[in-house]
């Protein structure tokens, strides 16, 4: 039998993608040029937001969101322990304080009831914002979070890195795409190779708020503007002003070309992810492993396909022996040595920690072949059902 080597996630680069990059390399702009504009417009249209700002990576996107919302030293912001550390770190970049709240045990996303408990057991004004994460591609109920945030005067940054193309149906029966800006001030995406769209590195902020959009454009390029409407004075065509302290968080034009080319396949790839999930669901139904709960009206974008098993380490090792490189998402952020120094400790969030002790992400990417998936299913069941 052919030796397998199956990762948990993988980019898909076509000849059309290669062509798009080559064309841009041969054109006039290497860093931010016309492809950035095109990609931002197409991406905003894809998620259904008014504005989009392309950035060098998802972490830079989170940092600028925290800056645009004016996170100050000591400001308290709530997020989930079950995410990539960057979701929390953006608060720290601005000197703010990260406060974690536990997850829902069956969907693995931030538990709104735990957030409500936190808000109601502290004086009004204690917290500034919430960073919910569409974990694994499962959309957070942002309509409910918006209502809660409004009651307490908080902003929301939706970390939608896992969920381009995911959506939930709100109480008015309307499909709300992840990152469309209806219920959150800002949303962020990543174009790291394991994500739905792979630009090598890359990120995006989407929003419907024009003032935040203008601020983000400036923060992306050192805090500099050339916009005549915003200048304090104008010495001529060359003139620019640095009005605030920003960064160089630009994306290159050839990365934007690569991402834009992949965006054309986003819907087709989503269907493939859903088909892969369905096949896993059917193969694992009634077996000795637990699946993520999928609520009616919540359309998972399936960045990850997560199972929970009792002997997770055993299964992880067994799959590796067979060339299947499953992964664990994530080590809870509050148990990281860096965050432990702020007083967080193992035992603080039982649901997150229980999830972490049993979770495993199985291979999930559009080019996973049917034969490869059969092999993964066979090996998983061989181990769990023995
Ligand atoms: C990938 C990821 C990020 C960070 O994105 P980068 O582009 O790698 O900086 C942030 N949050 C979540 C949930 C992610 O999965």
mmCIF file of C-alpha atoms and ligand atoms in Angstrom:
data_model
loop_
_atom_site.group_PDB
_atom_site.id
_atom_site.type_symbol
_atom_site.label_atom_id
_atom_site.label_comp_id
_atom_site.label_asym_id
_atom_site.label_seq_id
_atom_site.Cartn_x
_atom_site.Cartn_y
_atom_site.Cartn_z
ATOM 1 C CA UNK A 1 0.000 0.000 0.000
ATOM 2 C CA UNK A 2 1.130 3.519 -0.865
ATOM 3 C CA UNK A 3 2.700 5.378 2.060
ATOM 4 C CA UNK A 4 0.553 8.282 3.167
ATOM 5 C CA UNK A 5 1.548 11.687 4.440
ATOM 6 C CA UNK A 6 -1.619 13.547 5.290
ATOM 7 C CA UNK A 7 -1.455 16.860 7.193
ATOM 8 C CA UNK A 8 -4.401 18.381 9.068
ATOM 9 C CA UNK A 9 -4.543 21.367 6.726
ATOM 10 C CA UNK A 10 -2.905 22.320 3.449
ATOM 11 C CA UNK A 11 -2.918 25.118 0.899
ATOM 12 C CA UNK A 12 -4.107 24.572 -2.651
ATOM 13 C CA UNK A 13 -2.130 26.479 -5.298
ATOM 14 C CA UNK A 14 -3.328 26.165 -8.916
ATOM 15 C CA UNK A 15 -1.656 27.246 -12.145
ATOM 16 C CA UNK A 16 -4.120 30.163 -12.241
ATOM 17 C CA UNK A 17 -2.723 31.258 -8.848
ATOM 18 C CA UNK A 18 0.845 30.978 -10.144
ATOM 19 C CA UNK A 19 -0.100 32.983 -13.229
ATOM 20 C CA UNK A 20 -1.689 35.714 -11.108
ATOM 21 C CA UNK A 21 1.485 36.063 -9.026
ATOM 22 C CA UNK A 22 3.735 36.102 -12.105
ATOM 23 C CA UNK A 23 1.663 38.815 -13.747
ATOM 24 C CA UNK A 24 1.956 40.963 -10.654
ATOM 25 C CA UNK A 25 5.700 40.364 -10.380
ATOM 26 C CA UNK A 26 6.042 41.630 -13.958
ATOM 27 C CA UNK A 27 3.850 44.684 -13.316
ATOM 28 C CA UNK A 28 4.801 48.024 -11.729
ATOM 29 C CA UNK A 29 4.021 47.465 -8.057
ATOM 30 C CA UNK A 30 5.600 44.929 -5.737
ATOM 31 C CA UNK A 31 4.279 46.153 -2.417
ATOM 32 C CA UNK A 32 0.883 47.790 -1.980
ATOM 33 C CA UNK A 33 -0.506 48.487 -5.477
ATOM 34 C CA UNK A 34 -3.659 47.904 -7.539
ATOM 35 C CA UNK A 35 -4.067 44.254 -6.500
ATOM 36 C CA UNK A 36 -4.546 45.307 -2.866
ATOM 37 C CA UNK A 37 -7.503 47.438 -3.912
ATOM 38 C CA UNK A 38 -8.988 44.681 -6.027
ATOM 39 C CA UNK A 39 -8.549 42.081 -3.315
ATOM 40 C CA UNK A 40 -10.046 44.332 -0.625
ATOM 41 C CA UNK A 41 -13.117 45.079 -2.762
ATOM 42 C CA UNK A 42 -13.618 41.420 -3.712
ATOM 43 C CA UNK A 43 -13.129 40.234 -0.128
ATOM 44 C CA UNK A 44 -15.544 42.836 1.288
ATOM 45 C CA UNK A 45 -18.092 41.680 -1.263
ATOM 46 C CA UNK A 46 -17.471 38.026 -0.367
ATOM 47 C CA UNK A 47 -18.116 38.503 3.349
ATOM 48 C CA UNK A 48 -20.728 41.228 2.853
ATOM 49 C CA UNK A 49 -18.985 44.132 4.604
ATOM 50 C CA UNK A 50 -18.684 47.748 3.404
ATOM 51 C CA UNK A 51 -14.930 48.056 3.897
ATOM 52 C CA UNK A 52 -11.886 45.818 3.993
ATOM 53 C CA UNK A 53 -8.261 46.632 4.860
ATOM 54 C CA UNK A 54 -5.547 44.176 3.737
ATOM 55 C CA UNK A 55 -2.640 43.707 6.136
ATOM 56 C CA UNK A 56 0.597 41.777 6.472
ATOM 57 C CA UNK A 57 -0.960 39.058 8.677
ATOM 58 C CA UNK A 58 -3.881 38.281 10.957
ATOM 59 C CA UNK A 59 -1.962 39.240 14.080
ATOM 60 C CA UNK A 60 -1.274 42.715 12.662
ATOM 61 C CA UNK A 61 -5.004 42.918 11.887
ATOM 62 C CA UNK A 62 -5.826 42.169 15.529
ATOM 63 C CA UNK A 63 -3.267 44.696 16.742
ATOM 64 C CA UNK A 64 -4.695 47.487 14.570
ATOM 65 C CA UNK A 65 -8.250 46.617 15.665
ATOM 66 C CA UNK A 66 -7.213 47.024 19.296
ATOM 67 C CA UNK A 67 -5.503 50.323 18.420
ATOM 68 C CA UNK A 68 -8.430 51.618 16.360
ATOM 69 C CA UNK A 69 -10.775 50.880 19.292
ATOM 70 C CA UNK A 70 -8.333 52.733 21.529
ATOM 71 C CA UNK A 71 -7.383 49.959 23.955
ATOM 72 C CA UNK A 72 -5.367 51.671 26.698
ATOM 73 C CA UNK A 73 -3.100 50.323 29.455
ATOM 74 C CA UNK A 74 -5.267 48.595 32.068
ATOM 75 C CA UNK A 75 -8.344 48.258 29.816
ATOM 76 C CA UNK A 76 -10.003 44.868 30.342
ATOM 77 C CA UNK A 77 -11.038 42.821 27.294
ATOM 78 C CA UNK A 78 -12.760 39.417 27.343
ATOM 79 C CA UNK A 79 -11.848 36.480 25.089
ATOM 80 C CA UNK A 80 -11.814 32.676 24.963
ATOM 81 C CA UNK A 81 -8.975 30.396 26.099
ATOM 82 C CA UNK A 82 -9.613 28.073 23.132
ATOM 83 C CA UNK A 83 -8.052 30.092 20.341
ATOM 84 C CA UNK A 84 -4.690 30.932 18.880
ATOM 85 C CA UNK A 85 -2.750 33.157 21.321
ATOM 86 C CA UNK A 86 -2.900 36.120 18.917
ATOM 87 C CA UNK A 87 -6.611 36.680 19.727
ATOM 88 C CA UNK A 88 -5.549 37.625 23.259
ATOM 89 C CA UNK A 89 -2.123 39.118 22.531
ATOM 90 C CA UNK A 90 -3.531 42.104 20.618
ATOM 91 C CA UNK A 91 -4.894 43.435 23.901
ATOM 92 C CA UNK A 92 -1.461 43.097 25.502
ATOM 93 C CA UNK A 93 0.228 44.973 22.615
ATOM 94 C CA UNK A 94 -1.787 48.000 23.756
ATOM 95 C CA UNK A 95 -1.101 47.376 27.447
ATOM 96 C CA UNK A 96 -4.632 46.140 28.088
ATOM 97 C CA UNK A 97 -5.586 43.272 30.362
ATOM 98 C CA UNK A 98 -6.890 39.976 28.979
ATOM 99 C CA UNK A 99 -9.783 38.400 30.891
ATOM 100 C CA UNK A 100 -10.747 34.898 29.842
ATOM 101 C CA UNK A 101 -14.186 33.299 30.001
ATOM 102 C CA UNK A 102 -14.978 29.612 29.483
ATOM 103 C CA UNK A 103 -16.341 27.925 26.339
ATOM 104 C CA UNK A 104 -19.582 26.150 25.501
ATOM 105 C CA UNK A 105 -18.663 22.474 25.939
ATOM 106 C CA UNK A 106 -20.328 21.211 22.743
ATOM 107 C CA UNK A 107 -19.604 23.970 20.188
ATOM 108 C CA UNK A 108 -16.264 25.061 21.715
ATOM 109 C CA UNK A 109 -16.934 28.794 21.231
ATOM 110 C CA UNK A 110 -16.928 31.486 23.936
ATOM 111 C CA UNK A 111 -19.915 30.909 26.245
ATOM 112 C CA UNK A 112 -22.069 34.047 26.277
ATOM 113 C CA UNK A 113 -23.488 33.072 29.676
ATOM 114 C CA UNK A 114 -20.000 33.062 31.178
ATOM 115 C CA UNK A 115 -19.373 36.483 29.641
ATOM 116 C CA UNK A 116 -22.675 37.748 31.061
ATOM 117 C CA UNK A 117 -21.740 36.432 34.521
ATOM 118 C CA UNK A 118 -18.450 38.310 34.315
ATOM 119 C CA UNK A 119 -20.131 41.544 33.250
ATOM 120 C CA UNK A 120 -22.852 41.315 35.877
ATOM 121 C CA UNK A 121 -20.510 40.465 38.747
ATOM 122 C CA UNK A 122 -18.321 43.537 38.146
ATOM 123 C CA UNK A 123 -19.107 47.256 38.333
ATOM 124 C CA UNK A 124 -20.310 48.829 35.065
ATOM 125 C CA UNK A 125 -17.393 50.128 33.014
ATOM 126 C CA UNK A 126 -14.987 47.390 34.155
ATOM 127 C CA UNK A 127 -14.672 45.931 30.644
ATOM 128 C CA UNK A 128 -14.119 47.622 27.283
ATOM 129 C CA UNK A 129 -14.704 44.913 24.728
ATOM 130 C CA UNK A 130 -15.153 41.286 23.743
ATOM 131 C CA UNK A 131 -13.157 39.244 21.208
ATOM 132 C CA UNK A 132 -15.238 36.184 20.312
ATOM 133 C CA UNK A 133 -13.694 33.652 17.913
ATOM 134 C CA UNK A 134 -15.570 31.698 15.220
ATOM 135 C CA UNK A 135 -13.667 28.671 16.428
ATOM 136 C CA UNK A 136 -13.069 25.887 13.881
ATOM 137 C CA UNK A 137 -15.277 27.876 11.486
ATOM 138 C CA UNK A 138 -18.362 27.608 13.719
ATOM 139 C CA UNK A 139 -19.992 31.064 13.742
ATOM 140 C CA UNK A 140 -20.454 32.752 17.076
ATOM 141 C CA UNK A 141 -24.005 34.062 17.675
ATOM 142 C CA UNK A 142 -22.966 37.670 17.243
ATOM 143 C CA UNK A 143 -26.531 38.943 17.415
ATOM 144 C CA UNK A 144 -26.705 37.734 21.015
ATOM 145 C CA UNK A 145 -23.219 39.072 21.783
ATOM 146 C CA UNK A 146 -24.173 42.456 20.270
ATOM 147 C CA UNK A 147 -27.187 42.715 22.541
ATOM 148 C CA UNK A 148 -25.092 41.918 25.605
ATOM 149 C CA UNK A 149 -22.279 44.253 24.507
ATOM 150 C CA UNK A 150 -24.750 47.118 24.003
ATOM 151 C CA UNK A 151 -26.207 46.615 27.485
ATOM 152 C CA UNK A 152 -22.710 47.122 28.887
ATOM 153 C CA UNK A 153 -21.266 49.633 26.409
ATOM 154 C CA UNK A 154 -18.676 47.255 24.939
ATOM 155 C CA UNK A 155 -17.217 46.881 21.463
ATOM 156 C CA UNK A 156 -16.755 43.552 19.636
ATOM 157 C CA UNK A 157 -13.851 42.340 17.494
ATOM 158 C CA UNK A 158 -14.878 39.136 15.715
ATOM 159 C CA UNK A 159 -11.862 36.878 15.187
ATOM 160 C CA UNK A 160 -13.121 35.215 12.003
ATOM 161 C CA UNK A 161 -9.793 33.668 10.943
ATOM 162 C CA UNK A 162 -11.380 30.222 10.800
ATOM 163 C CA UNK A 163 -14.618 31.251 9.199
ATOM 164 C CA UNK A 164 -14.589 33.046 5.822
ATOM 165 C CA UNK A 165 -17.841 31.891 4.193
ATOM 166 C CA UNK A 166 -19.417 30.732 7.455
ATOM 167 C CA UNK A 167 -22.727 32.282 8.499
ATOM 168 C CA UNK A 168 -25.558 32.095 10.992
ATOM 169 C CA UNK A 169 -29.239 32.888 10.575
ATOM 170 C CA UNK A 170 -30.270 35.712 12.910
ATOM 171 C CA UNK A 171 -33.616 36.236 14.677
ATOM 172 C CA UNK A 172 -34.980 38.056 11.601
ATOM 173 C CA UNK A 173 -34.229 35.003 9.464
ATOM 174 C CA UNK A 174 -31.337 36.747 7.737
ATOM 175 C CA UNK A 175 -28.083 34.975 6.868
ATOM 176 C CA UNK A 176 -25.234 36.842 8.562
ATOM 177 C CA UNK A 177 -21.855 35.991 7.088
ATOM 178 C CA UNK A 178 -18.868 35.901 9.435
ATOM 179 C CA UNK A 179 -17.092 39.250 9.234
ATOM 180 C CA UNK A 180 -19.966 41.122 7.552
ATOM 181 C CA UNK A 181 -19.928 43.844 10.195
ATOM 182 C CA UNK A 182 -23.643 43.703 11.066
ATOM 183 C CA UNK A 183 -23.104 42.893 14.728
ATOM 184 C CA UNK A 184 -19.395 43.587 15.377
ATOM 185 C CA UNK A 185 -17.426 46.813 14.972
ATOM 186 C CA UNK A 186 -14.524 44.968 13.367
ATOM 187 C CA UNK A 187 -13.667 41.474 12.161
ATOM 188 C CA UNK A 188 -10.351 39.952 11.229
ATOM 189 C CA UNK A 189 -9.122 37.201 8.898
ATOM 190 C CA UNK A 190 -5.774 35.502 8.238
ATOM 191 C CA UNK A 191 -4.272 34.230 4.992
ATOM 192 C CA UNK A 192 -1.727 31.940 6.624
ATOM 193 C CA UNK A 193 -1.295 28.750 4.524
ATOM 194 C CA UNK A 194 -3.485 26.574 6.774
ATOM 195 C CA UNK A 195 -6.417 28.999 6.471
ATOM 196 C CA UNK A 196 -9.080 28.974 3.728
ATOM 197 C CA UNK A 197 -7.169 31.494 1.598
ATOM 198 C CA UNK A 198 -3.376 31.174 1.581
ATOM 199 C CA UNK A 199 -1.225 34.174 0.669
ATOM 200 C CA UNK A 200 1.880 32.916 2.498
ATOM 201 C CA UNK A 201 1.240 35.546 5.122
ATOM 202 C CA UNK A 202 -1.608 38.029 5.067
ATOM 203 C CA UNK A 203 -4.566 39.391 6.968
ATOM 204 C CA UNK A 204 -7.729 41.444 6.577
ATOM 205 C CA UNK A 205 -9.957 43.648 8.702
ATOM 206 C CA UNK A 206 -13.560 44.075 7.632
ATOM 207 C CA UNK A 207 -15.947 46.724 8.965
ATOM 208 C CA UNK A 208 -19.025 48.795 8.128
ATOM 209 C CA UNK A 209 -17.742 51.800 10.120
ATOM 210 C CA UNK A 210 -16.215 54.463 7.919
ATOM 211 C CA UNK A 211 -14.375 56.286 10.728
ATOM 212 C CA UNK A 212 -12.694 53.065 11.869
ATOM 213 C CA UNK A 213 -11.864 52.268 8.252
ATOM 214 C CA UNK A 214 -10.095 55.624 7.763
ATOM 215 C CA UNK A 215 -8.189 55.144 11.012
ATOM 216 C CA UNK A 216 -7.058 51.651 9.970
ATOM 217 C CA UNK A 217 -5.762 52.896 6.611
ATOM 218 C CA UNK A 218 -3.551 55.370 8.442
ATOM 219 C CA UNK A 219 -2.381 52.897 11.104
ATOM 220 C CA UNK A 220 -1.380 50.429 8.378
ATOM 221 C CA UNK A 221 1.145 52.903 6.971
ATOM 222 C CA UNK A 222 2.981 54.543 9.887
ATOM 223 C CA UNK A 223 0.047 56.801 10.783
ATOM 224 C CA UNK A 224 0.660 58.716 7.560
ATOM 225 C CA UNK A 225 -2.007 60.222 5.324
ATOM 226 C CA UNK A 226 -1.947 62.016 1.957
ATOM 227 C CA UNK A 227 -5.728 62.405 1.875
ATOM 228 C CA UNK A 228 -6.273 66.174 1.157
ATOM 229 C CA UNK A 229 -9.469 66.122 3.253
ATOM 230 C CA UNK A 230 -7.511 65.080 6.343
ATOM 231 C CA UNK A 231 -4.362 67.232 6.095
ATOM 232 C CA UNK A 232 -3.771 70.078 8.559
ATOM 233 C CA UNK A 233 -2.088 72.064 5.786
ATOM 234 C CA UNK A 234 -0.971 71.275 2.238
ATOM 235 C CA UNK A 235 2.432 72.240 0.817
ATOM 236 C CA UNK A 236 1.866 70.545 -2.558
ATOM 237 C CA UNK A 237 1.559 67.239 -4.352
ATOM 238 C CA UNK A 238 4.389 65.619 -2.411
ATOM 239 C CA UNK A 239 3.014 66.590 0.985
ATOM 240 C CA UNK A 240 1.998 64.046 3.616
ATOM 241 C CA UNK A 241 1.426 64.124 7.344
ATOM 242 C CA UNK A 242 2.103 61.584 10.051
ATOM 243 C CA UNK A 243 -0.858 62.208 12.315
ATOM 244 C CA UNK A 244 -0.681 59.252 14.639
ATOM 245 C CA UNK A 245 1.805 56.514 15.565
ATOM 246 C CA UNK A 246 1.228 53.641 13.148
ATOM 247 C CA UNK A 247 3.146 50.700 11.734
ATOM 248 C CA UNK A 248 4.209 49.204 8.442
ATOM 249 C CA UNK A 249 1.649 46.409 8.237
ATOM 250 C CA UNK A 250 1.210 46.441 4.449
ATOM 251 C CA UNK A 251 0.550 43.349 2.361
ATOM 252 C CA UNK A 252 2.478 43.007 -0.927
ATOM 253 C CA UNK A 253 0.709 43.220 -4.269
ATOM 254 C CA UNK A 254 1.820 39.741 -5.354
ATOM 255 C CA UNK A 255 0.405 38.229 -2.152
ATOM 256 C CA UNK A 256 -2.845 40.072 -2.807
ATOM 257 C CA UNK A 257 -2.853 38.670 -6.356
ATOM 258 C CA UNK A 258 -2.386 35.154 -4.959
ATOM 259 C CA UNK A 259 -5.166 35.619 -2.408
ATOM 260 C CA UNK A 260 -7.510 37.212 -4.967
ATOM 261 C CA UNK A 261 -6.992 34.303 -7.334
ATOM 262 C CA UNK A 262 -7.849 31.855 -4.541
ATOM 263 C CA UNK A 263 -10.897 33.860 -3.528
ATOM 264 C CA UNK A 264 -12.446 32.861 -6.898
ATOM 265 C CA UNK A 265 -12.526 29.260 -5.613
ATOM 266 C CA UNK A 266 -13.749 30.083 -2.102
ATOM 267 C CA UNK A 267 -17.320 28.860 -2.647
ATOM 268 C CA UNK A 268 -16.247 25.701 -4.473
ATOM 269 C CA UNK A 269 -13.721 24.923 -1.726
ATOM 270 C CA UNK A 270 -16.351 25.529 0.945
ATOM 271 C CA UNK A 271 -18.537 22.866 -0.649
ATOM 272 C CA UNK A 272 -15.591 20.454 -0.567
ATOM 273 C CA UNK A 273 -14.969 21.186 3.136
ATOM 274 C CA UNK A 274 -18.633 20.583 3.903
ATOM 275 C CA UNK A 275 -18.614 17.303 1.973
ATOM 276 C CA UNK A 276 -15.530 16.141 3.892
ATOM 277 C CA UNK A 277 -17.219 17.053 7.202
ATOM 278 C CA UNK A 278 -20.387 15.203 6.196
ATOM 279 C CA UNK A 279 -18.426 12.068 5.370
ATOM 280 C CA UNK A 280 -16.625 12.176 8.740
ATOM 281 C CA UNK A 281 -19.951 12.831 10.527
ATOM 282 C CA UNK A 282 -21.518 9.778 8.899
ATOM 283 C CA UNK A 283 -18.515 7.516 9.473
ATOM 284 C CA UNK A 284 -18.257 8.476 13.164
ATOM 285 C CA UNK A 285 -21.971 8.480 14.053
ATOM 286 C CA UNK A 286 -22.590 6.128 16.973
ATOM 287 C CA UNK A 287 -18.873 5.448 17.486
ATOM 288 C CA UNK A 288 -16.779 5.994 20.627
ATOM 289 C CA UNK A 289 -15.806 9.546 19.780
ATOM 290 C CA UNK A 290 -17.614 12.825 20.216
ATOM 291 C CA UNK A 291 -18.350 15.307 17.449
ATOM 292 C CA UNK A 292 -18.823 19.070 17.588
ATOM 293 C CA UNK A 293 -22.476 20.041 17.984
ATOM 294 C CA UNK A 294 -23.809 21.871 14.922
ATOM 295 C CA UNK A 295 -26.847 23.987 15.797
ATOM 296 C CA UNK A 296 -29.610 24.587 13.263
ATOM 297 C CA UNK A 297 -28.979 27.816 11.346
ATOM 298 C CA UNK A 298 -25.234 27.875 12.031
ATOM 299 C CA UNK A 299 -23.189 27.100 8.937
ATOM 300 C CA UNK A 300 -19.693 25.971 9.887
ATOM 301 C CA UNK A 301 -16.919 27.036 7.480
ATOM 302 C CA UNK A 302 -14.865 24.027 8.649
ATOM 303 C CA UNK A 303 -11.364 25.377 8.997
ATOM 304 C CA UNK A 304 -11.016 22.466 11.432
ATOM 305 C CA UNK A 305 -12.807 19.172 11.928
ATOM 306 C CA UNK A 306 -12.491 18.459 15.639
ATOM 307 C CA UNK A 307 -13.249 15.178 17.397
ATOM 308 C CA UNK A 308 -12.936 14.363 21.105
ATOM 309 C CA UNK A 309 -11.583 11.016 22.265
ATOM 310 C CA UNK A 310 -10.666 9.620 25.685
ATOM 311 C CA UNK A 311 -7.138 8.486 24.749
ATOM 312 C CA UNK A 312 -6.202 11.511 22.646
ATOM 313 C CA UNK A 313 -2.431 11.077 22.939
ATOM 314 C CA UNK A 314 -2.747 7.428 21.941
ATOM 315 C CA UNK A 315 -4.793 8.300 18.868
ATOM 316 C CA UNK A 316 -2.505 11.205 17.935
ATOM 317 C CA UNK A 317 0.552 8.912 18.077
ATOM 318 C CA UNK A 318 -1.212 6.055 16.265
ATOM 319 C CA UNK A 319 -2.247 8.352 13.415
ATOM 320 C CA UNK A 320 1.308 9.701 13.124
ATOM 321 C CA UNK A 321 2.663 6.171 12.849
ATOM 322 C CA UNK A 322 0.357 5.866 9.864
ATOM 323 C CA UNK A 323 1.433 9.132 8.242
ATOM 324 C CA UNK A 324 -1.631 11.102 9.371
ATOM 325 C CA UNK A 325 -0.617 14.371 11.005
ATOM 326 C CA UNK A 326 -3.633 15.328 13.093
ATOM 327 C CA UNK A 327 -3.189 18.382 15.348
ATOM 328 C CA UNK A 328 -4.425 19.822 18.623
ATOM 329 C CA UNK A 329 -6.219 23.214 18.551
ATOM 330 C CA UNK A 330 -5.405 24.705 20.951
ATOM 331 C CA UNK A 331 -3.406 24.541 24.167
ATOM 332 C CA UNK A 332 -5.634 26.845 26.288
ATOM 333 C CA UNK A 333 -4.194 30.361 26.186
ATOM 334 C CA UNK A 334 -4.662 30.969 29.945
ATOM 335 C CA UNK A 335 -2.283 28.045 30.688
ATOM 336 C CA UNK A 336 0.559 29.560 28.640
ATOM 337 C CA UNK A 337 3.521 30.550 30.829
ATOM 338 C CA UNK A 338 3.139 34.160 29.634
ATOM 339 C CA UNK A 339 -0.493 34.392 30.790
ATOM 340 C CA UNK A 340 0.103 32.366 33.966
ATOM 341 C CA UNK A 341 2.311 35.269 35.066
ATOM 342 C CA UNK A 342 -0.911 37.368 35.219
ATOM 343 C CA UNK A 343 -2.430 34.939 37.720
ATOM 344 C CA UNK A 344 -4.341 32.591 35.390
ATOM 345 C CA UNK A 345 -3.876 28.910 36.136
ATOM 346 C CA UNK A 346 -4.948 25.411 35.183
ATOM 347 C CA UNK A 347 -8.331 24.784 36.819
ATOM 348 C CA UNK A 348 -9.702 28.267 36.002
ATOM 349 C CA UNK A 349 -11.759 27.100 32.997
ATOM 350 C CA UNK A 350 -12.910 23.484 33.381
ATOM 351 C CA UNK A 351 -14.784 23.306 30.055
ATOM 352 C CA UNK A 352 -11.817 24.604 28.066
ATOM 353 C CA UNK A 353 -9.412 22.321 29.873
ATOM 354 C CA UNK A 354 -11.654 19.267 29.462
ATOM 355 C CA UNK A 355 -11.966 20.102 25.763
ATOM 356 C CA UNK A 356 -8.186 20.436 25.450
ATOM 357 C CA UNK A 357 -7.572 17.074 27.134
ATOM 358 C CA UNK A 358 -9.581 15.218 24.479
ATOM 359 C CA UNK A 359 -9.636 17.257 21.255
ATOM 360 C CA UNK A 360 -7.978 16.338 17.971
ATOM 361 C CA UNK A 361 -8.274 18.075 14.578
ATOM 362 C CA UNK A 362 -8.467 15.595 11.707
ATOM 363 C CA UNK A 363 -7.295 16.349 8.145
ATOM 364 C CA UNK A 364 -9.609 18.954 6.597
ATOM 365 C CA UNK A 365 -8.705 20.697 3.334
ATOM 366 C CA UNK A 366 -10.283 20.880 -0.121
ATOM 367 C CA UNK A 367 -7.669 18.719 -1.880
ATOM 368 C CA UNK A 368 -7.943 15.843 0.627
ATOM 369 C CA UNK A 369 -8.846 12.924 -1.656
ATOM 370 C CA UNK A 370 -11.662 10.511 -0.987
ATOM 371 C CA UNK A 371 -9.112 7.676 -0.712
ATOM 372 C CA UNK A 372 -7.038 9.645 1.814
ATOM 373 C CA UNK A 373 -10.132 10.428 3.881
ATOM 374 C CA UNK A 374 -11.166 6.752 3.833
ATOM 375 C CA UNK A 375 -7.706 5.904 5.157
ATOM 376 C CA UNK A 376 -8.009 8.523 7.954
ATOM 377 C CA UNK A 377 -11.441 7.208 8.955
ATOM 378 C CA UNK A 378 -10.200 3.599 8.900
ATOM 379 C CA UNK A 379 -7.223 4.405 11.148
ATOM 380 C CA UNK A 380 -9.264 6.529 13.596
ATOM 381 C CA UNK A 381 -11.868 3.782 14.018
ATOM 382 C CA UNK A 382 -9.232 1.061 14.196
ATOM 383 C CA UNK A 383 -7.895 2.852 17.269
ATOM 384 C CA UNK A 384 -11.063 4.087 18.992
ATOM 385 C CA UNK A 385 -13.202 0.964 18.487
ATOM 386 C CA UNK A 386 -10.578 -1.637 19.431
HETATM 387 C C1 LIG B 1 -4.271 32.151 12.342
HETATM 388 C C2 LIG B 1 -4.983 32.851 13.435
HETATM 389 C C3 LIG B 1 -4.620 34.136 13.871
HETATM 390 C C4 LIG B 1 -3.363 34.835 13.436
HETATM 391 O O1 LIG B 1 -3.208 34.968 12.088
HETATM 392 P P1 LIG B 1 -1.737 35.144 11.462
HETATM 393 O O2 LIG B 1 -2.032 35.518 10.044
HETATM 394 O O3 LIG B 1 -1.058 33.818 11.588
HETATM 395 O O4 LIG B 1 -1.043 36.221 12.206
HETATM 396 C C5 LIG B 1 -5.417 34.751 14.825
HETATM 397 N N1 LIG B 1 -6.502 34.144 15.341
HETATM 398 C C6 LIG B 1 -6.864 32.904 14.967
HETATM 399 C C7 LIG B 1 -8.087 32.285 15.567
HETATM 400 C C8 LIG B 1 -6.124 32.211 14.005
HETATM 401 O O5 LIG B 1 -6.471 30.969 13.663
#
